[in-house]
Coordinates of N, CA and C in Angstrom, one line a residue:
M1 N 74.2 -44.9 109.9 CA 74.4 -45.5 108.6 C 73.7 -44.5 107.6
N2 N 74.2 -44.2 106.5 CA 73.5 -43.4 105.5 C 72.7 -44.4 104.5
Q3 N 71.3 -44.1 104.5 CA 70.4 -44.7 103.8 C 70.3 -44.1 102.4
T4 N 70.5 -44.7 101.4 CA 70.3 -44.0 100.1 C 68.9 -44.3 99.5
Q5 N 68.5 -43.6 98.4 CA 67.2 -43.6 97.7 C 67.4 -44.9 96.6
N6 N 68.6 -45.2 96.4 CA 68.8 -46.4 95.4 C 68.1 -47.6 95.9
T7 N 67.8 -48.5 95.0 CA 67.2 -49.9 95.3 C 68.3 -50.9 95.3
S8 N 69.5 -50.5 95.0 CA 70.6 -51.4 94.8 C 71.9 -50.9 95.5
F9 N 72.8 -51.8 95.9 CA 74.1 -51.2 96.3 C 74.9 -50.7 95.2
S10 N 75.8 -50.0 95.6 CA 76.8 -49.3 94.6 C 77.5 -50.4 93.8
L11 N 78.1 -50.0 92.7 CA 78.8 -51.0 91.9 C 80.0 -51.4 92.8
I12 N 80.7 -50.5 93.5 CA 81.8 -50.9 94.4 C 81.5 -51.9 95.3
A13 N 80.4 -51.6 96.0 CA 79.8 -52.4 97.1 C 79.6 -53.7 96.6
R14 N 78.9 -53.9 95.5 CA 78.5 -55.2 94.8 C 79.8 -55.9 94.5
M15 N 80.9 -55.2 93.8 CA 82.2 -55.8 93.6 C 82.9 -56.5 94.8
L16 N 83.0 -55.6 95.7 CA 83.6 -56.1 96.9 C 82.8 -57.2 97.5
H17 N 81.6 -57.2 97.6 CA 80.8 -58.3 98.1 C 81.1 -59.7 97.5
W18 N 81.0 -59.6 96.1 CA 81.3 -60.9 95.5 C 82.7 -61.3 95.5
L19 N 83.5 -60.3 95.5 CA 85.0 -60.7 95.7 C 85.2 -61.4 96.9
M20 N 84.7 -60.8 98.0 CA 84.9 -61.4 99.3 C 84.1 -62.7 99.6
A21 N 82.9 -62.8 98.9 CA 82.2 -64.0 98.9 C 83.1 -65.2 98.4
I22 N 83.7 -64.9 97.3 CA 84.7 -65.9 96.6 C 85.8 -66.2 97.6
G23 N 86.4 -65.2 98.2 CA 87.5 -65.3 99.0 C 87.2 -66.0 100.3
I24 N 86.0 -65.6 100.9 CA 85.8 -66.2 102.2 C 85.4 -67.7 102.0
L25 N 84.7 -68.1 101.0 CA 84.4 -69.4 100.8 C 85.6 -70.2 100.4
S26 N 86.6 -69.6 99.7 CA 87.9 -70.3 99.3 C 88.7 -70.5 100.8
M27 N 88.7 -69.4 101.5 CA 89.4 -69.5 102.8 C 88.8 -70.7 103.8
L28 N 87.5 -70.7 103.9 CA 87.0 -71.8 104.6 C 87.3 -73.2 104.1
F29 N 87.2 -73.4 102.8 CA 87.6 -74.8 102.2 C 89.1 -75.0 102.3
I30 N 89.9 -73.9 102.2 CA 91.4 -74.0 102.4 C 91.7 -74.3 103.7
G31 N 91.0 -73.8 104.6 CA 91.3 -73.9 106.2 C 91.0 -75.5 106.5
V32 N 89.8 -76.0 106.0 CA 89.5 -77.4 106.1 C 90.5 -78.2 105.6
G33 N 91.1 -77.8 104.4 CA 92.1 -78.7 103.8 C 93.4 -78.7 104.5
M34 N 93.7 -77.5 105.1 CA 94.9 -77.4 105.9 C 94.9 -78.3 107.3
V35 N 93.7 -78.2 107.9 CA 93.8 -79.0 109.2 C 93.5 -80.5 109.1
T36 N 93.1 -80.8 107.8 CA 93.0 -82.4 107.6 C 94.1 -83.0 106.7
S37 N 95.0 -82.2 106.3 CA 96.1 -82.5 105.5 C 97.5 -82.8 106.3
V38 N 98.2 -83.8 106.0 CA 99.5 -83.9 106.5 C 100.4 -84.1 105.3
S39 N 100.0 -84.0 104.1 CA 100.8 -84.0 102.7 C 101.5 -82.8 102.6
E40 N 102.2 -82.8 101.5 CA 103.0 -81.6 101.2 C 101.9 -80.5 100.7
K41 N 100.8 -80.9 100.5 CA 99.6 -79.9 100.0 C 99.4 -78.9 101.3
H42 N 99.7 -79.3 102.6 CA 99.4 -78.4 103.7 C 100.2 -77.2 103.6
N43 N 101.5 -77.4 103.4 CA 102.2 -76.2 103.1 C 101.9 -75.2 102.0
W44 N 101.6 -75.8 101.0 CA 100.8 -74.9 100.1 C 99.7 -74.3 100.4
L45 N 98.7 -75.1 100.9 CA 97.5 -74.3 101.3 C 97.7 -73.2 102.5
L46 N 98.7 -73.5 103.3 CA 99.1 -72.5 104.2 C 99.7 -71.1 103.6
A47 N 100.4 -71.5 102.7 CA 101.0 -70.4 101.8 C 100.1 -69.6 101.1
V48 N 98.9 -70.1 100.7 CA 97.8 -69.4 100.0 C 96.8 -68.7 101.2
H49 N 96.6 -69.5 102.2 CA 95.8 -69.0 103.4 C 96.1 -67.6 104.0
K50 N 97.4 -67.6 104.3 CA 97.9 -66.4 105.1 C 97.8 -65.1 104.2
P51 N 98.3 -65.0 102.8 CA 98.0 -63.8 102.2 C 96.7 -63.5 101.9
L52 N 95.9 -64.6 101.6 CA 94.4 -64.3 101.2 C 93.7 -63.8 102.5
G53 N 94.1 -64.2 103.7 CA 93.5 -63.6 104.8 C 93.7 -62.1 105.0
A54 N 95.1 -61.8 104.7 CA 95.5 -60.3 104.8 C 94.7 -59.6 103.7
L55 N 94.6 -60.2 102.6 CA 93.8 -59.4 101.5 C 92.3 -59.2 102.1
L56 N 91.7 -60.3 102.5 CA 90.4 -60.3 103.0 C 90.2 -59.0 104.2
L57 N 91.1 -59.0 104.9 CA 91.1 -57.9 106.0 C 91.1 -56.5 105.3
L58 N 92.0 -56.4 104.3 CA 92.0 -55.2 103.6 C 90.7 -54.9 103.1
L59 N 90.1 -55.9 102.4 CA 88.9 -55.8 101.7 C 87.7 -55.5 102.6
V60 N 87.7 -56.1 103.6 CA 86.5 -55.8 104.7 C 86.7 -54.4 105.2
C61 N 87.8 -53.9 105.4 CA 87.8 -52.5 105.8 C 87.4 -51.5 104.7
L62 N 87.8 -51.8 103.4 CA 87.2 -51.0 102.3 C 85.7 -51.2 102.3
R63 N 85.0 -52.4 102.5 CA 83.7 -52.6 102.5 C 82.9 -51.6 103.5
L64 N 83.6 -51.6 104.7 CA 82.9 -50.8 105.8 C 83.0 -49.2 105.5
I65 N 84.0 -48.9 104.7 CA 84.1 -47.4 104.4 C 83.1 -47.1 103.2
V66 N 83.0 -48.1 102.2 CA 82.0 -47.9 101.2 C 80.4 -47.8 101.8
R67 N 80.4 -48.8 102.7 CA 79.2 -48.8 103.4 C 78.7 -47.5 104.1
M68 N 79.8 -46.9 104.8 CA 79.6 -45.7 105.5 C 79.3 -44.6 104.4
I69 N 80.0 -44.6 103.4 CA 79.9 -43.5 102.4 C 78.7 -43.5 101.6
K70 N 78.5 -44.8 100.9 CA 77.4 -45.0 100.0 C 76.1 -45.4 100.6
G71 N 76.1 -46.0 101.8 CA 74.9 -46.5 102.6 C 74.5 -47.7 101.9
T72 N 73.2 -48.2 102.3 CA 72.6 -49.5 101.8 C 71.2 -49.1 101.3
P73 N 70.7 -49.9 100.5 CA 69.4 -49.7 100.0 C 68.4 -50.2 101.2
P74 N 67.2 -49.5 101.3 CA 66.3 -49.9 102.4 C 65.7 -51.3 102.1
L75 N 65.5 -52.0 103.2 CA 64.7 -53.2 103.0 C 63.3 -52.9 102.7
P76 N 62.6 -53.9 102.3 CA 61.1 -53.7 101.9 C 60.3 -53.3 103.1
A77 N 59.5 -52.3 102.7 CA 58.7 -51.7 103.7 C 57.8 -52.8 104.4
D78 N 57.3 -53.8 103.8 CA 56.4 -54.8 104.3 C 57.2 -56.0 105.0
L79 N 58.4 -55.9 105.1 CA 59.3 -56.9 105.8 C 58.9 -56.9 107.2
P80 N 58.6 -57.8 107.9 CA 58.2 -57.8 109.4 C 59.5 -57.2 110.1
G81 N 59.3 -56.6 111.2 CA 60.3 -55.9 112.1 C 61.4 -56.9 112.5
W82 N 60.8 -58.2 113.0 CA 61.8 -59.0 113.4 C 62.8 -59.5 112.2
Q83 N 62.3 -59.5 111.1 CA 63.2 -60.0 109.9 C 64.2 -58.7 109.5
K84 N 63.6 -57.4 109.8 CA 64.6 -56.5 109.6 C 65.8 -56.4 110.6
R85 N 65.4 -56.6 111.9 CA 66.5 -56.8 113.0 C 67.2 -57.8 112.9
A86 N 66.8 -58.9 112.4 CA 67.8 -60.2 112.2 C 68.6 -59.9 111.0
A87 N 68.3 -59.2 109.9 CA 69.0 -58.9 108.7 C 70.2 -58.0 109.3
L88 N 69.9 -57.0 110.0 CA 70.9 -56.1 110.5 C 71.7 -56.8 111.4
A89 N 71.3 -57.6 112.2 CA 72.2 -58.4 113.2 C 73.2 -59.2 112.5
S90 N 72.6 -60.1 111.3 CA 73.4 -61.0 110.7 C 74.4 -60.3 110.1
H91 N 74.2 -59.1 109.4 CA 75.1 -58.4 108.5 C 76.2 -57.8 109.4
W92 N 75.9 -57.4 110.6 CA 77.0 -56.7 111.6 C 77.8 -58.0 112.0
L93 N 77.1 -59.1 112.4 CA 77.9 -60.4 112.7 C 78.8 -60.7 111.5
L94 N 78.5 -60.8 110.4 CA 79.3 -61.1 109.2 C 80.5 -60.1 109.2
Y95 N 80.3 -58.8 109.4 CA 81.4 -57.9 109.2 C 82.3 -58.1 110.4
L96 N 81.8 -58.3 111.7 CA 82.6 -58.7 112.8 C 83.5 -59.9 112.5
L97 N 82.9 -61.0 112.1 CA 83.6 -62.2 111.6 C 84.8 -61.9 110.6
M98 N 84.3 -61.2 109.6 CA 85.1 -60.9 108.5 C 86.4 -60.1 108.9
F99 N 86.2 -59.3 110.0 CA 87.3 -58.4 110.5 C 88.0 -59.2 111.5
T100 N 87.6 -59.9 112.4 CA 88.3 -60.6 113.5 C 89.0 -61.9 112.9
M101 N 88.3 -62.8 112.1 CA 89.0 -63.9 111.6 C 90.6 -63.7 111.2
P102 N 90.6 -62.7 110.1 CA 92.0 -62.5 109.8 C 93.0 -62.0 110.9
L103 N 92.5 -61.2 111.8 CA 93.1 -60.7 112.8 C 93.5 -61.8 113.9
I104 N 92.7 -62.6 114.2 CA 92.9 -63.8 115.0 C 94.1 -64.6 114.4
G105 N 93.7 -65.0 113.1 CA 94.6 -65.8 112.2 C 96.1 -65.2 112.2
W106 N 96.2 -63.9 112.0 CA 97.5 -63.3 112.1 C 98.1 -63.4 113.5
A107 N 97.2 -63.1 114.6 CA 97.8 -63.2 116.0 C 98.2 -64.7 116.3
M108 N 97.6 -65.7 115.8 CA 97.8 -67.1 116.1 C 99.1 -67.5 115.4
V109 N 99.3 -67.0 114.0 CA 100.6 -67.2 113.4 C 101.8 -66.5 114.1
S110 N 101.4 -65.3 114.5 CA 102.5 -64.6 115.4 C 102.9 -65.3 116.6
A111 N 101.9 -66.0 117.2 CA 102.2 -66.8 118.6 C 102.9 -68.0 118.2
S112 N 102.7 -68.5 117.1 CA 103.5 -69.6 116.7 C 105.0 -69.5 116.4
G113 N 105.3 -68.1 116.1 CA 106.7 -67.7 115.9 C 107.0 -67.9 114.3
T114 N 105.9 -68.0 113.6 CA 106.1 -68.0 112.2 C 105.7 -66.6 111.5
P115 N 106.2 -66.1 110.6 CA 105.9 -64.9 110.0 C 104.6 -65.1 109.0
V116 N 104.0 -64.0 108.8 CA 102.9 -64.1 108.0 C 103.5 -63.4 106.5
T117 N 103.7 -64.3 105.5 CA 104.5 -63.8 104.4 C 103.4 -63.5 103.3
L118 N 103.7 -62.3 102.6 CA 102.7 -62.1 101.7 C 103.5 -62.1 100.3
A119 N 102.7 -61.6 99.2 CA 103.4 -61.6 98.0 C 104.8 -60.8 97.8
G120 N 105.7 -61.3 97.0 CA 106.8 -60.4 97.0 C 107.9 -60.6 98.3
G121 N 107.5 -61.5 99.1 CA 108.3 -61.7 100.2 C 108.2 -60.7 101.4
W122 N 107.0 -59.9 101.3 CA 106.7 -59.1 102.4 C 106.3 -59.9 103.6
T123 N 106.7 -59.4 104.8 CA 106.1 -60.1 106.0 C 105.5 -59.1 106.9
L124 N 104.3 -59.6 107.5 CA 103.7 -58.7 108.4 C 104.3 -58.7 109.8
P125 N 104.5 -57.7 110.6 CA 105.0 -57.8 111.8 C 104.1 -58.7 112.7
P126 N 104.8 -59.3 113.7 CA 103.8 -60.2 114.7 C 103.1 -59.1 115.7
I127 N 101.9 -59.8 115.8 CA 100.9 -59.0 116.8 C 100.6 -59.7 118.0
A128 N 101.2 -60.7 118.3 CA 101.0 -61.5 119.5 C 102.4 -62.0 119.9
P129 N 102.6 -62.3 121.1 CA 104.0 -62.8 121.6 C 104.1 -64.3 121.2
D130 N 105.2 -64.7 120.8 CA 105.6 -66.0 120.5 C 105.3 -66.9 121.8
N131 N 104.1 -67.6 121.8 CA 104.0 -68.3 123.1 C 102.9 -69.5 122.7
A132 N 103.3 -70.6 123.1 CA 102.5 -71.7 122.8 C 101.2 -71.7 123.4
N133 N 100.9 -71.3 124.5 CA 99.7 -71.2 125.2 C 98.8 -70.3 124.5
V134 N 99.3 -69.2 124.1 CA 98.5 -68.0 123.4 C 98.2 -68.8 122.0
F135 N 99.1 -69.3 121.4 CA 98.8 -70.1 120.1 C 97.7 -71.0 120.2
A136 N 97.7 -71.8 121.3 CA 96.6 -72.7 121.4 C 95.2 -72.1 121.6
V137 N 95.3 -71.2 122.4 CA 93.9 -70.4 122.6 C 93.4 -69.8 121.2
L138 N 94.3 -69.1 120.5 CA 94.0 -68.4 119.3 C 93.7 -69.5 118.1
R139 N 94.2 -70.6 118.2 CA 93.9 -71.6 117.2 C 92.6 -72.2 117.3
S140 N 92.2 -72.4 118.8 CA 90.9 -72.9 119.1 C 89.7 -71.9 118.7
T141 N 90.2 -70.6 119.0 CA 89.2 -69.5 118.8 C 89.0 -69.4 117.2
H142 N 90.0 -69.4 116.6 CA 90.0 -69.3 114.9 C 89.1 -70.3 114.4
R143 N 89.2 -71.6 114.9 CA 88.5 -72.7 114.5 C 87.1 -72.6 114.8
Y144 N 86.6 -72.3 115.9 CA 85.2 -72.1 116.4 C 84.6 -70.8 115.7
L145 N 85.4 -69.9 115.5 CA 84.8 -68.7 114.8 C 84.6 -68.9 113.2
A146 N 85.5 -69.9 112.8 CA 85.3 -70.4 111.4 C 84.0 -71.1 111.2
Y147 N 83.8 -71.9 112.2 CA 82.4 -72.6 112.1 C 81.2 -71.6 112.1
L148 N 81.3 -70.6 113.0 CA 80.3 -69.6 113.1 C 80.3 -68.8 111.9
L149 N 81.3 -68.5 111.3 CA 81.3 -67.7 110.0 C 80.7 -68.6 108.7
F150 N 81.1 -69.9 108.9 CA 80.4 -70.7 107.8 C 78.9 -70.8 108.0
A151 N 78.5 -71.0 109.3 CA 77.0 -71.0 109.6 C 76.3 -69.7 109.2
T152 N 77.1 -68.6 109.5 CA 76.5 -67.2 109.1 C 76.4 -67.1 107.7
V153 N 77.3 -67.5 106.9 CA 77.4 -67.4 105.5 C 76.2 -68.2 105.0
L154 N 76.1 -69.4 105.4 CA 74.9 -70.3 105.0 C 73.6 -69.6 105.3
L155 N 73.3 -68.9 106.4 CA 72.1 -68.3 106.8 C 72.0 -67.1 105.8
H156 N 73.1 -66.4 105.5 CA 73.0 -65.3 104.6 C 72.6 -65.7 103.2
L157 N 73.1 -66.7 102.8 CA 72.9 -67.3 101.5 C 71.3 -67.6 101.3
A158 N 70.9 -68.4 102.5 CA 69.4 -68.8 102.7 C 68.4 -67.7 102.6
A159 N 69.0 -66.5 103.3 CA 68.0 -65.3 103.3 C 67.9 -64.7 101.9
G160 N 69.2 -64.7 101.2 CA 69.2 -64.2 99.8 C 68.2 -64.9 98.9
L161 N 68.5 -66.3 99.1 CA 67.5 -67.1 98.1 C 66.1 -67.0 98.5
F162 N 65.9 -66.8 99.9 CA 64.5 -66.4 100.1 C 63.9 -65.2 99.5
H163 N 64.6 -64.3 99.8 CA 64.3 -63.0 99.1 C 64.1 -63.1 97.5
G164 N 65.0 -63.7 97.0 CA 65.0 -63.9 95.5 C 64.1 -64.8 94.9
L165 N 63.9 -65.9 95.4 CA 63.0 -66.8 95.0 C 61.6 -66.9 95.6
I166 N 61.5 -66.5 96.8 CA 60.0 -66.7 97.4 C 59.4 -65.4 97.5
R167 N 60.1 -64.4 98.1 CA 59.3 -63.2 98.5 C 59.5 -62.3 97.1
R168 N 60.5 -62.5 96.2 CA 60.8 -61.7 95.0 C 60.6 -60.3 95.3
D169 N 61.4 -59.8 96.3 CA 61.1 -58.5 96.7 C 62.2 -57.5 96.3
G170 N 63.2 -57.9 95.6 CA 64.1 -56.9 95.1 C 65.5 -57.0 96.0
V171 N 65.4 -57.6 97.1 CA 66.7 -57.7 98.0 C 67.8 -58.4 97.4
L172 N 67.5 -59.6 96.8 CA 68.6 -60.3 96.1 C 69.1 -59.4 95.0
E173 N 68.2 -59.0 94.2 CA 68.6 -58.2 93.1 C 69.5 -56.8 93.5
S174 N 69.2 -56.3 94.7 CA 70.0 -55.3 95.0 C 71.4 -55.5 95.1
M175 N 71.9 -56.8 95.3 CA 73.2 -57.2 95.2 C 73.8 -57.8 94.0
T176 N 72.8 -58.1 93.1 CA 73.2 -58.8 91.7 C 73.2 -58.0 90.7
R177 N 72.4 -56.8 90.7 CA 72.5 -55.9 89.6 C 72.0 -54.5 90.0
N178 N 72.2 -53.6 89.2 CA 71.9 -52.3 89.5 C 70.4 -51.9 89.0
R179 N 69.6 -51.6 90.1 CA 68.2 -51.3 89.7 C 67.8 -49.7 90.0
A180 N 68.8 -49.0 90.3 CA 68.7 -47.5 90.6 C 67.8 -46.9 89.4

């Protein structure tokens, strides 16, 4: 990973971060709404959830490319080693979940025999066989990983607030404004 001398993330990294934050939180709440609703809203939520998942998959790929090209600002030198390791591990867990959740969702929908329809009537090709057992495993996996994603997002938010409100060390500012 390329470390830059900047004390802030690049503008494109910040934009992708906040766009994805809104998208991921929306997806989590839409997902809860989908599994708890049997009303006509269920189909509407599903129609929003599928293309938003595809968009988030595209955005996380862009984020990884930007991260590899632009790098990340260094963490504060006085941050304990265990916190630096925890930050790195939690970031890579977030990336893993942001990448795998849409893929598992896509595979789950494929296994249900239903197409993933995007804007303009485009449909994604199936990536799993039409199979009820595969669908059941993927649905369960998608649900439990959604819980893990939500917990990891909460931890990420708590860490950001810790750095911004308690340590006041510039870590939160590195994602909220340009300090280069």
